[in-house]
PDB file of C-alpha atoms in Angstrom:
ATOM      1  CA  MET A   1       0.157  -0.147   0.153  1.00  0.00           C
ATOM      2  CA  ASP A   2       1.095   3.542  -0.765  1.00  0.00           C
ATOM      3  CA  PRO A   3       2.095   5.557   2.022  1.00  0.00           C
ATOM      4  CA  LEU A   4      -0.503   8.141   2.055  1.00  0.00           C
ATOM      5  CA  ILE A   5       0.511   9.605   5.478  1.00  0.00           C
ATOM      6  CA  THR A   6       3.620  10.945   6.663  1.00  0.00           C
ATOM      7  CA  TYR A   7       4.300  10.905  10.474  1.00  0.00           C
ATOM      8  CA  ASP A   8       7.786  12.561  12.092  1.00  0.00           C
ATOM      9  CA  VAL A   9       8.509  13.278  15.825  1.00  0.00           C
ATOM     10  CA  GLY A  10      11.054  16.318  16.181  1.00  0.00           C
ATOM     11  CA  ALA A  11      13.947  16.505  18.904  1.00  0.00           C
ATOM     12  CA  ASP A  12      11.150  19.375  20.400  1.00  0.00           C
ATOM     13  CA  GLY A  13       8.777  16.112  20.872  1.00  0.00           C
ATOM     14  CA  VAL A  14       6.219  17.672  18.507  1.00  0.00           C
ATOM     15  CA  ALA A  15       4.738  14.759  16.036  1.00  0.00           C
ATOM     16  CA  THR A  16       4.194  15.901  12.671  1.00  0.00           C
ATOM     17  CA  VAL A  17       1.026  13.768  10.978  1.00  0.00           C
ATOM     18  CA  THR A  18       1.076  14.740   7.177  1.00  0.00           C
ATOM     19  CA  LEU A  19      -2.012  14.100   4.633  1.00  0.00           C
ATOM     20  CA  ASP A  20       0.328  13.078   2.252  1.00  0.00           C
ATOM     21  CA  SER A  21      -1.877  12.085  -1.375  1.00  0.00           C
ATOM     22  CA  PRO A  22      -1.982  15.556  -3.436  1.00  0.00           C
ATOM     23  CA  HIS A  23      -2.746  12.952  -6.248  1.00  0.00           C
ATOM     24  CA  ASN A  24      -6.511  13.247  -4.994  1.00  0.00           C
ATOM     25  CA  ARG A  25      -6.185  16.479  -2.972  1.00  0.00           C
ATOM     26  CA  ASN A  26      -5.949  14.524   0.620  1.00  0.00           C
ATOM     27  CA  ALA A  27      -9.519  13.173  -0.132  1.00  0.00           C
ATOM     28  CA  LEU A  28     -10.315  11.157   2.632  1.00  0.00           C
ATOM     29  CA  SER A  29     -10.175   7.015   1.278  1.00  0.00           C
ATOM     30  CA  ARG A  30     -10.537   4.913   3.070  1.00  0.00           C
ATOM     31  CA  ALA A  31      -7.020   3.647   2.892  1.00  0.00           C
ATOM     32  CA  LEU A  32      -5.717   7.231   4.015  1.00  0.00           C
ATOM     33  CA  LEU A  33      -8.019   7.397   6.924  1.00  0.00           C
ATOM     34  CA  ALA A  34      -6.326   4.094   7.843  1.00  0.00           C
ATOM     35  CA  GLN A  35      -3.112   5.249   7.586  1.00  0.00           C
ATOM     36  CA  LEU A  36      -3.733   8.528   9.330  1.00  0.00           C
ATOM     37  CA  HIS A  37      -5.658   6.289  12.384  1.00  0.00           C
ATOM     38  CA  GLY A  38      -2.349   4.606  12.624  1.00  0.00           C
ATOM     39  CA  ALA A  39      -0.142   7.475  12.724  1.00  0.00           C
ATOM     40  CA  LEU A  40      -2.066   9.490  15.341  1.00  0.00           C
ATOM     41  CA  ALA A  41      -2.388   5.943  17.162  1.00  0.00           C
ATOM     42  CA  ASP A  42       1.671   5.519  17.563  1.00  0.00           C
ATOM     43  CA  ALA A  43       1.638   9.720  18.289  1.00  0.00           C
ATOM     44  CA  CYS A  44      -0.816   9.200  21.338  1.00  0.00           C
ATOM     45  CA  ALA A  45       1.365   6.142  22.346  1.00  0.00           C
ATOM     46  CA  ASP A  46       4.483   7.580  21.825  1.00  0.00           C
ATOM     47  CA  ALA A  47       5.946   8.925  25.586  1.00  0.00           C
ATOM     48  CA  ARG A  48       8.352  11.227  23.587  1.00  0.00           C
ATOM     49  CA  VAL A  49       5.374  12.886  21.932  1.00  0.00           C
ATOM     50  CA  ARG A  50       4.154  16.080  23.745  1.00  0.00           C
ATOM     51  CA  ALA A  51       2.132  17.904  20.760  1.00  0.00           C
ATOM     52  CA  ILE A  52       0.745  16.838  17.890  1.00  0.00           C
ATOM     53  CA  VAL A  53       0.346  18.953  14.638  1.00  0.00           C
ATOM     54  CA  LEU A  54      -2.199  17.784  12.013  1.00  0.00           C
ATOM     55  CA  THR A  55      -0.802  19.391   8.083  1.00  0.00           C
ATOM     56  CA  ALA A  56      -1.077  18.414   4.592  1.00  0.00           C
ATOM     57  CA  ALA A  57       0.988  18.009   1.445  1.00  0.00           C
ATOM     58  CA  GLY A  58      -0.046  19.892  -1.775  1.00  0.00           C
ATOM     59  CA  PRO A  59      -1.674  22.912  -2.577  1.00  0.00           C
ATOM     60  CA  VAL A  60      -5.128  21.326  -0.966  1.00  0.00           C
ATOM     61  CA  PHE A  61      -5.128  20.699   3.161  1.00  0.00           C
ATOM     62  CA  CYS A  62      -8.187  18.148   2.289  1.00  0.00           C
ATOM     63  CA  SER A  63     -10.968  17.867  -0.374  1.00  0.00           C
ATOM     64  CA  GLY A  64     -13.398  15.556   1.997  1.00  0.00           C
ATOM     65  CA  ALA A  65     -14.594  12.141   1.027  1.00  0.00           C
ATOM     66  CA  ASP A  66     -12.947  10.012  -1.997  1.00  0.00           C
ATOM     67  CA  LEU A  67     -16.032  10.909  -4.782  1.00  0.00           C
ATOM     68  CA  LYS A  68     -13.968   9.711  -6.894  1.00  0.00           C
ATOM     69  CA  GLY A  69     -13.022   6.046  -5.523  1.00  0.00           C
ATOM     70  CA  ARG A  70     -16.154   5.739  -3.308  1.00  0.00           C
ATOM     71  CA  ASP A  71     -17.298   2.866  -4.714  1.00  0.00           C
ATOM     72  CA  ARG A  72     -13.871   1.032  -3.264  1.00  0.00           C
ATOM     73  CA  ASP A  73     -12.809   3.731  -0.431  1.00  0.00           C
ATOM     74  CA  THR A  74     -15.515   5.567   0.686  1.00  0.00           C
ATOM     75  CA  PRO A  75     -15.231   6.368   4.522  1.00  0.00           C
ATOM     76  CA  GLN A  76     -18.574   5.016   5.538  1.00  0.00           C
ATOM     77  CA  ALA A  77     -17.840   1.126   4.141  1.00  0.00           C
ATOM     78  CA  GLY A  78     -16.361  -1.270   6.853  1.00  0.00           C
ATOM     79  CA  GLY A  79     -12.574  -0.617   8.069  1.00  0.00           C
ATOM     80  CA  ILE A  80     -11.602   3.007   9.861  1.00  0.00           C
ATOM     81  CA  GLY A  81     -14.176   5.704   9.057  1.00  0.00           C
ATOM     82  CA  LEU A  82     -14.088   9.403   9.420  1.00  0.00           C
ATOM     83  CA  ALA A  83     -16.026   9.097  13.012  1.00  0.00           C
ATOM     84  CA  ASP A  84     -13.140   6.518  14.134  1.00  0.00           C
ATOM     85  CA  VAL A  85     -10.902   9.374  12.925  1.00  0.00           C
ATOM     86  CA  LEU A  86     -12.602  11.879  14.814  1.00  0.00           C
ATOM     87  CA  ARG A  87     -13.310  10.502  18.123  1.00  0.00           C
ATOM     88  CA  GLN A  88      -9.667   9.201  17.811  1.00  0.00           C
ATOM     89  CA  LEU A  89      -8.464  13.233  17.480  1.00  0.00           C
ATOM     90  CA  THR A  90     -10.973  14.289  20.331  1.00  0.00           C
ATOM     91  CA  GLY A  91      -9.844  11.900  22.536  1.00  0.00           C
ATOM     92  CA  CYS A  92      -6.568  12.043  22.117  1.00  0.00           C
ATOM     93  CA  PRO A  93      -4.497  13.307  25.226  1.00  0.00           C
ATOM     94  CA  LYS A  94      -2.341  15.138  23.933  1.00  0.00           C
ATOM     95  CA  PRO A  95      -2.945  18.734  22.514  1.00  0.00           C
ATOM     96  CA  LEU A  96      -3.180  19.149  18.477  1.00  0.00           C
ATOM     97  CA  VAL A  97      -2.671  21.706  16.378  1.00  0.00           C
ATOM     98  CA  ALA A  98      -4.127  21.926  12.520  1.00  0.00           C
ATOM     99  CA  ARG A  99      -2.105  23.701  10.561  1.00  0.00           C
ATOM    100  CA  VAL A 100      -4.314  24.773   7.644  1.00  0.00           C
ATOM    101  CA  ALA A 101      -3.473  26.120   4.244  1.00  0.00           C
ATOM    102  CA  GLY A 102      -4.812  26.003   0.776  1.00  0.00           C
ATOM    103  CA  ARG A 103      -8.646  24.366   0.059  1.00  0.00           C
ATOM    104  CA  ALA A 104     -10.536  22.728   3.188  1.00  0.00           C
ATOM    105  CA  ARG A 105     -14.094  20.899   2.031  1.00  0.00           C
ATOM    106  CA  ALA A 106     -16.568  18.573   4.138  1.00  0.00           C
ATOM    107  CA  GLY A 107     -14.694  16.126   6.058  1.00  0.00           C
ATOM    108  CA  GLY A 108     -11.782  18.114   6.014  1.00  0.00           C
ATOM    109  CA  LEU A 109     -13.490  20.552   8.175  1.00  0.00           C
ATOM    110  CA  GLY A 110     -14.332  18.245  10.936  1.00  0.00           C
ATOM    111  CA  LEU A 111     -10.411  17.055  11.090  1.00  0.00           C
ATOM    112  CA  ILE A 112      -9.688  21.179  11.759  1.00  0.00           C
ATOM    113  CA  ALA A 113     -12.017  21.047  14.152  1.00  0.00           C
ATOM    114  CA  ALA A 114     -11.283  17.773  16.150  1.00  0.00           C
ATOM    115  CA  CYS A 115      -8.003  19.813  16.908  1.00  0.00           C
ATOM    116  CA  ASP A 116      -7.501  21.796  19.977  1.00  0.00           C
ATOM    117  CA  LEU A 117      -5.982  24.673  18.118  1.00  0.00           C
ATOM    118  CA  ALA A 118      -6.310  25.434  14.020  1.00  0.00           C
ATOM    119  CA  VAL A 119      -4.195  28.262  12.642  1.00  0.00           C
ATOM    120  CA  GLY A 120      -5.226  28.702   8.824  1.00  0.00           C
ATOM    121  CA  ALA A 121      -3.083  30.754   6.423  1.00  0.00           C
ATOM    122  CA  ASP A 122      -4.824  33.920   5.153  1.00  0.00           C
ATOM    123  CA  SER A 123      -5.645  32.291   1.913  1.00  0.00           C
ATOM    124  CA  ALA A 124      -6.845  29.323   2.881  1.00  0.00           C
ATOM    125  CA  ASP A 125     -10.509  28.612   1.751  1.00  0.00           C
ATOM    126  CA  PHE A 126     -13.518  26.491   3.325  1.00  0.00           C
ATOM    127  CA  ALA A 127     -16.614  25.222   2.649  1.00  0.00           C
ATOM    128  CA  PHE A 128     -19.736  22.624   4.269  1.00  0.00           C
ATOM    129  CA  SER A 129     -19.791  21.126   0.499  1.00  0.00           C
ATOM    130  CA  GLU A 130     -21.709  18.513   1.293  1.00  0.00           C
ATOM    131  CA  VAL A 131     -25.330  19.661   0.530  1.00  0.00           C
ATOM    132  CA  ARG A 132     -23.984  19.994  -3.237  1.00  0.00           C
ATOM    133  CA  ILE A 133     -23.146  16.069  -3.710  1.00  0.00           C
ATOM    134  CA  GLY A 134     -27.272  15.426  -1.707  1.00  0.00           C
ATOM    135  CA  VAL A 135     -25.362  14.319   1.832  1.00  0.00           C
ATOM    136  CA  VAL A 136     -25.463  15.539   4.656  1.00  0.00           C
ATOM    137  CA  PRO A 137     -22.269  16.578   7.247  1.00  0.00           C
ATOM    138  CA  ALA A 138     -23.740  14.043  10.022  1.00  0.00           C
ATOM    139  CA  VAL A 139     -20.210  13.112  11.376  1.00  0.00           C
ATOM    140  CA  ILE A 140     -18.209  16.079  11.029  1.00  0.00           C
ATOM    141  CA  SER A 141     -21.209  18.097  12.872  1.00  0.00           C
ATOM    142  CA  ALA A 142     -20.568  16.697  16.312  1.00  0.00           C
ATOM    143  CA  VAL A 143     -17.220  18.398  16.529  1.00  0.00           C
ATOM    144  CA  CYS A 144     -18.098  21.604  14.134  1.00  0.00           C
ATOM    145  CA  LEU A 145     -21.482  22.825  15.614  1.00  0.00           C
ATOM    146  CA  PRO A 146     -19.838  22.970  19.105  1.00  0.00           C
ATOM    147  CA  LEU A 147     -17.265  25.340  18.074  1.00  0.00           C
ATOM    148  CA  MET A 148     -19.862  27.483  15.562  1.00  0.00           C
ATOM    149  CA  ASP A 149     -22.003  30.280  16.172  1.00  0.00           C
ATOM    150  CA  ARG A 150     -25.847  28.871  15.042  1.00  0.00           C
ATOM    151  CA  ARG A 151     -26.285  32.087  12.326  1.00  0.00           C
ATOM    152  CA  SER A 152     -22.910  30.918  10.846  1.00  0.00           C
ATOM    153  CA  ALA A 153     -23.683  27.099  10.844  1.00  0.00           C
ATOM    154  CA  GLN A 154     -27.100  27.620   9.518  1.00  0.00           C
ATOM    155  CA  GLU A 155     -25.785  29.850   6.491  1.00  0.00           C
ATOM    156  CA  LEU A 156     -22.590  28.023   5.852  1.00  0.00           C
ATOM    157  CA  LEU A 157     -24.087  24.521   5.980  1.00  0.00           C
ATOM    158  CA  LEU A 158     -26.877  24.926   4.083  1.00  0.00           C
ATOM    159  CA  THR A 159     -25.539  26.988   1.246  1.00  0.00           C
ATOM    160  CA  GLY A 160     -22.582  24.821   0.526  1.00  0.00           C
ATOM    161  CA  ALA A 161     -20.423  28.634   0.242  1.00  0.00           C
ATOM    162  CA  VAL A 162     -17.223  29.008   0.179  1.00  0.00           C
ATOM    163  CA  PHE A 163     -15.580  31.090   3.415  1.00  0.00           C
ATOM    164  CA  ASP A 164     -12.512  32.528   3.718  1.00  0.00           C
ATOM    165  CA  ALA A 165     -10.300  32.120   6.511  1.00  0.00           C
ATOM    166  CA  ALA A 166     -10.791  35.264   8.538  1.00  0.00           C
ATOM    167  CA  ARG A 167     -14.763  34.203   8.586  1.00  0.00           C
ATOM    168  CA  ALA A 168     -13.506  30.659  10.005  1.00  0.00           C
ATOM    169  CA  VAL A 169     -12.123  32.431  12.535  1.00  0.00           C
ATOM    170  CA  ARG A 170     -15.206  34.705  13.384  1.00  0.00           C
ATOM    171  CA  CYS A 171     -17.058  31.242  13.110  1.00  0.00           C
ATOM    172  CA  GLY A 172     -14.984  29.875  15.651  1.00  0.00           C
ATOM    173  CA  LEU A 173     -13.664  27.060  13.219  1.00  0.00           C
ATOM    174  CA  LEU A 174     -10.398  28.449  13.414  1.00  0.00           C
ATOM    175  CA  THR A 175      -8.176  29.775  16.125  1.00  0.00           C
ATOM    176  CA  THR A 176      -6.295  32.499  14.307  1.00  0.00           C
ATOM    177  CA  SER A 177      -5.167  33.193  10.397  1.00  0.00           C
ATOM    178  CA  VAL A 178      -2.290  34.611   9.444  1.00  0.00           C
ATOM    179  CA  PRO A 179      -0.294  35.396   6.678  1.00  0.00           C
ATOM    180  CA  ASP A 180       0.838  32.596   4.415  1.00  0.00           C
ATOM    181  CA  ASP A 181       4.413  33.408   5.305  1.00  0.00           C
ATOM    182  CA  ALA A 182       3.663  33.418   8.926  1.00  0.00           C
ATOM    183  CA  LEU A 183       1.941  30.200   9.063  1.00  0.00           C
ATOM    184  CA  ASP A 184       5.040  27.609   9.924  1.00  0.00           C
ATOM    185  CA  ALA A 185       6.330  30.223  12.558  1.00  0.00           C
ATOM    186  CA  THR A 186       2.395  30.621  14.249  1.00  0.00           C
ATOM    187  CA  VAL A 187       2.533  26.652  14.482  1.00  0.00           C
ATOM    188  CA  THR A 188       5.718  26.774  16.108  1.00  0.00           C
ATOM    189  CA  SER A 189       5.103  29.231  18.808  1.00  0.00           C
ATOM    190  CA  PHE A 190       1.902  27.758  19.677  1.00  0.00           C
ATOM    191  CA  THR A 191       4.013  24.289  19.939  1.00  0.00           C
ATOM    192  CA  GLU A 192       6.693  25.801  22.169  1.00  0.00           C
ATOM    193  CA  GLN A 193       4.061  26.698  24.289  1.00  0.00           C
ATOM    194  CA  LEU A 194       1.913  23.501  24.444  1.00  0.00           C
ATOM    195  CA  VAL A 195       5.286  21.403  25.171  1.00  0.00           C
ATOM    196  CA  ARG A 196       6.195  23.739  28.719  1.00  0.00           C
ATOM    197  CA  GLY A 197       2.795  21.961  30.020  1.00  0.00           C
ATOM    198  CA  GLY A 198       3.247  18.901  32.066  1.00  0.00           C
ATOM    199  CA  PRO A 199       1.529  15.981  29.914  1.00  0.00           C
ATOM    200  CA  ALA A 200      -0.286  15.251  32.411  1.00  0.00           C
ATOM    201  CA  ALA A 201      -1.589  18.471  33.224  1.00  0.00           C
ATOM    202  CA  LEU A 202      -2.218  18.773  29.848  1.00  0.00           C
ATOM    203  CA  ALA A 203      -4.485  15.702  29.323  1.00  0.00           C
ATOM    204  CA  GLY A 204      -6.249  16.941  32.759  1.00  0.00           C
ATOM    205  CA  THR A 205      -7.104  19.983  31.414  1.00  0.00           C
ATOM    206  CA  LYS A 206      -8.249  18.451  27.905  1.00  0.00           C
ATOM    207  CA  ALA A 207     -10.293  15.998  29.697  1.00  0.00           C
ATOM    208  CA  LEU A 208     -11.763  19.123  31.785  1.00  0.00           C
ATOM    209  CA  LEU A 209     -12.608  21.507  28.711  1.00  0.00           C
ATOM    210  CA  ASP A 210     -14.469  18.038  27.277  1.00  0.00           C
ATOM    211  CA  GLY A 211     -16.303  16.825  30.706  1.00  0.00           C
ATOM    212  CA  PRO A 212     -19.613  17.736  32.349  1.00  0.00           C
ATOM    213  CA  ALA A 213     -18.725  21.147  32.407  1.00  0.00           C
ATOM    214  CA  ALA A 214     -18.630  21.265  28.921  1.00  0.00           C
ATOM    215  CA  HIS A 215     -22.001  19.197  28.456  1.00  0.00           C
ATOM    216  CA  THR A 216     -20.312  16.756  26.653  1.00  0.00           C
ATOM    217  CA  THR A 217     -18.781  13.045  28.162  1.00  0.00           C
ATOM    218  CA  ALA A 218     -17.196  10.715  26.151  1.00  0.00           C
ATOM    219  CA  ASP A 219     -19.564   7.892  26.431  1.00  0.00           C
ATOM    220  CA  GLY A 220     -22.072  10.630  24.973  1.00  0.00           C
ATOM    221  CA  ARG A 221     -20.228  11.372  21.864  1.00  0.00           C
ATOM    222  CA  ALA A 222     -18.787   7.995  21.004  1.00  0.00           C
ATOM    223  CA  ALA A 223     -23.035   7.432  20.967  1.00  0.00           C
ATOM    224  CA  LEU A 224     -23.547  10.535  18.958  1.00  0.00           C
ATOM    225  CA  MET A 225     -20.987   9.747  16.423  1.00  0.00           C
ATOM    226  CA  ALA A 226     -22.220   5.839  16.104  1.00  0.00           C
ATOM    227  CA  GLU A 227     -25.904   7.796  15.308  1.00  0.00           C
ATOM    228  CA  LEU A 228     -24.633  10.519  12.992  1.00  0.00           C
ATOM    229  CA  GLN A 229     -22.479   7.896  11.104  1.00  0.00           C
ATOM    230  CA  GLU A 230     -25.540   5.721  10.765  1.00  0.00           C
ATOM    231  CA  LEU A 231     -27.199   8.851   9.701  1.00  0.00           C
ATOM    232  CA  SER A 232     -24.560   9.628   6.922  1.00  0.00           C
ATOM    233  CA  ARG A 233     -24.453   6.036   5.597  1.00  0.00           C
ATOM    234  CA  THR A 234     -27.950   6.669   4.539  1.00  0.00           C
ATOM    235  CA  TYR A 235     -27.335   9.666   3.431  1.00  0.00           C
ATOM    236  CA  PHE A 236     -24.133   7.903   0.749  1.00  0.00           C
ATOM    237  CA  ALA A 237     -26.946   5.204  -0.483  1.00  0.00           C
ATOM    238  CA  SER A 238     -29.588   7.657  -1.513  1.00  0.00           C
ATOM    239  CA  ALA A 239     -30.432   8.058  -5.344  1.00  0.00           C
ATOM    240  CA  GLU A 240     -29.537  11.589  -4.585  1.00  0.00           C
ATOM    241  CA  ALA A 241     -26.117  11.265  -3.270  1.00  0.00           C
ATOM    242  CA  ARG A 242     -25.822   8.864  -6.046  1.00  0.00           C
ATOM    243  CA  GLU A 243     -26.411  11.528  -8.861  1.00  0.00           C
ATOM    244  CA  GLY A 244     -24.299  14.193  -6.759  1.00  0.00           C
ATOM    245  CA  THR A 245     -21.059  12.011  -6.680  1.00  0.00           C
ATOM    246  CA  ALA A 246     -21.868  11.174 -10.228  1.00  0.00           C
ATOM    247  CA  ALA A 247     -22.037  14.781 -11.472  1.00  0.00           C
ATOM    248  CA  PHE A 248     -18.876  15.090  -9.620  1.00  0.00           C
ATOM    249  CA  ARG A 249     -17.132  12.445 -11.372  1.00  0.00           C
ATOM    250  CA  GLU A 250     -18.487  14.381 -14.433  1.00  0.00           C
ATOM    251  CA  ARG A 251     -17.651  17.289 -13.931  1.00  0.00           C
ATOM    252  CA  ARG A 252     -21.483  18.664 -14.496  1.00  0.00           C
ATOM    253  CA  SER A 253     -24.090  20.500 -12.766  1.00  0.00           C
ATOM    254  CA  PRO A 254     -26.227  17.390 -10.859  1.00  0.00           C
ATOM    255  CA  VAL A 255     -29.852  17.029 -12.130  1.00  0.00           C
ATOM    256  CA  TRP A 256     -31.661  16.109  -8.916  1.00  0.00           C
ATOM    257  CA  PRO A 257     -34.216  13.241  -8.546  1.00  0.00           C
ATOM    258  CA  ALA A 258     -37.424  14.380  -8.204  1.00  0.00           C
ATOM    259  CA  THR A 259     -38.015  13.078  -4.386  1.00  0.00           C
ATOM    260  CA  THR A 260     -35.104  13.137  -1.304  1.00  0.00           C
ATOM    261  CA  THR A 261     -37.117  10.620   0.477  1.00  0.00           C
ATOM    262  CA  ASP A 262     -36.496   7.543  -1.271  1.00  0.00           C
ATOM    263  CA  TRP A 263     -33.097   5.515  -0.030  1.00  0.00           C
ATOM    264  CA  SER A 264     -33.372   2.675  -2.205  1.00  0.00           C
TER     265      SER A 264
END
């Protein structure tokens, strides 16, 4: 299997996990998700690692689901899925920083939202593009919606419109956005601060942020993820999704079915 993820641990105790599948714009194929899950497991288990940076190679951070290869690589069909990776990210005891350059779409926004800090280049852009192919942002809603103000969520999830890094900061998806040439220095500034914290204290603080005071428990999150994953499967199996993904592959506008309630 070709490597789709690169993993490196620096002398500073920072692990860098890189989506490295630029040939398909770092789409979330089953193979990439499985390798990402493995790299994150290694980082979480490695005593040398104090903080984790999630980044991507090429001009696109992540284009979302692997629509062109969905028949064999859909993240909803067995094996490691996006929900598994999001649970892993949110449950990791070590702080995670998303380094976002370029385009992020659909499931890619879930990866960003699941990190503790997210730094975006000013030139990056974002979209909840699911409705444009006839599906819903079900799984990623568990990590995105708690960060977003409701009006922004309504607008951006329903329209599928592209928005810039400044808007991503305002609606809560990014911690900050910076000029492109300051991206790496800003990420390094955050990781330098994070590794100064005690490992147990960082893990405990993350648990506090995600505990009852935040109205979310680990068991509740797992149950919600399972429910949303099933909802996602339902939509991906629909006639509307079949038409949406076919239109994407054929580079044309979709012709939506007359009804959207037939999931056969």
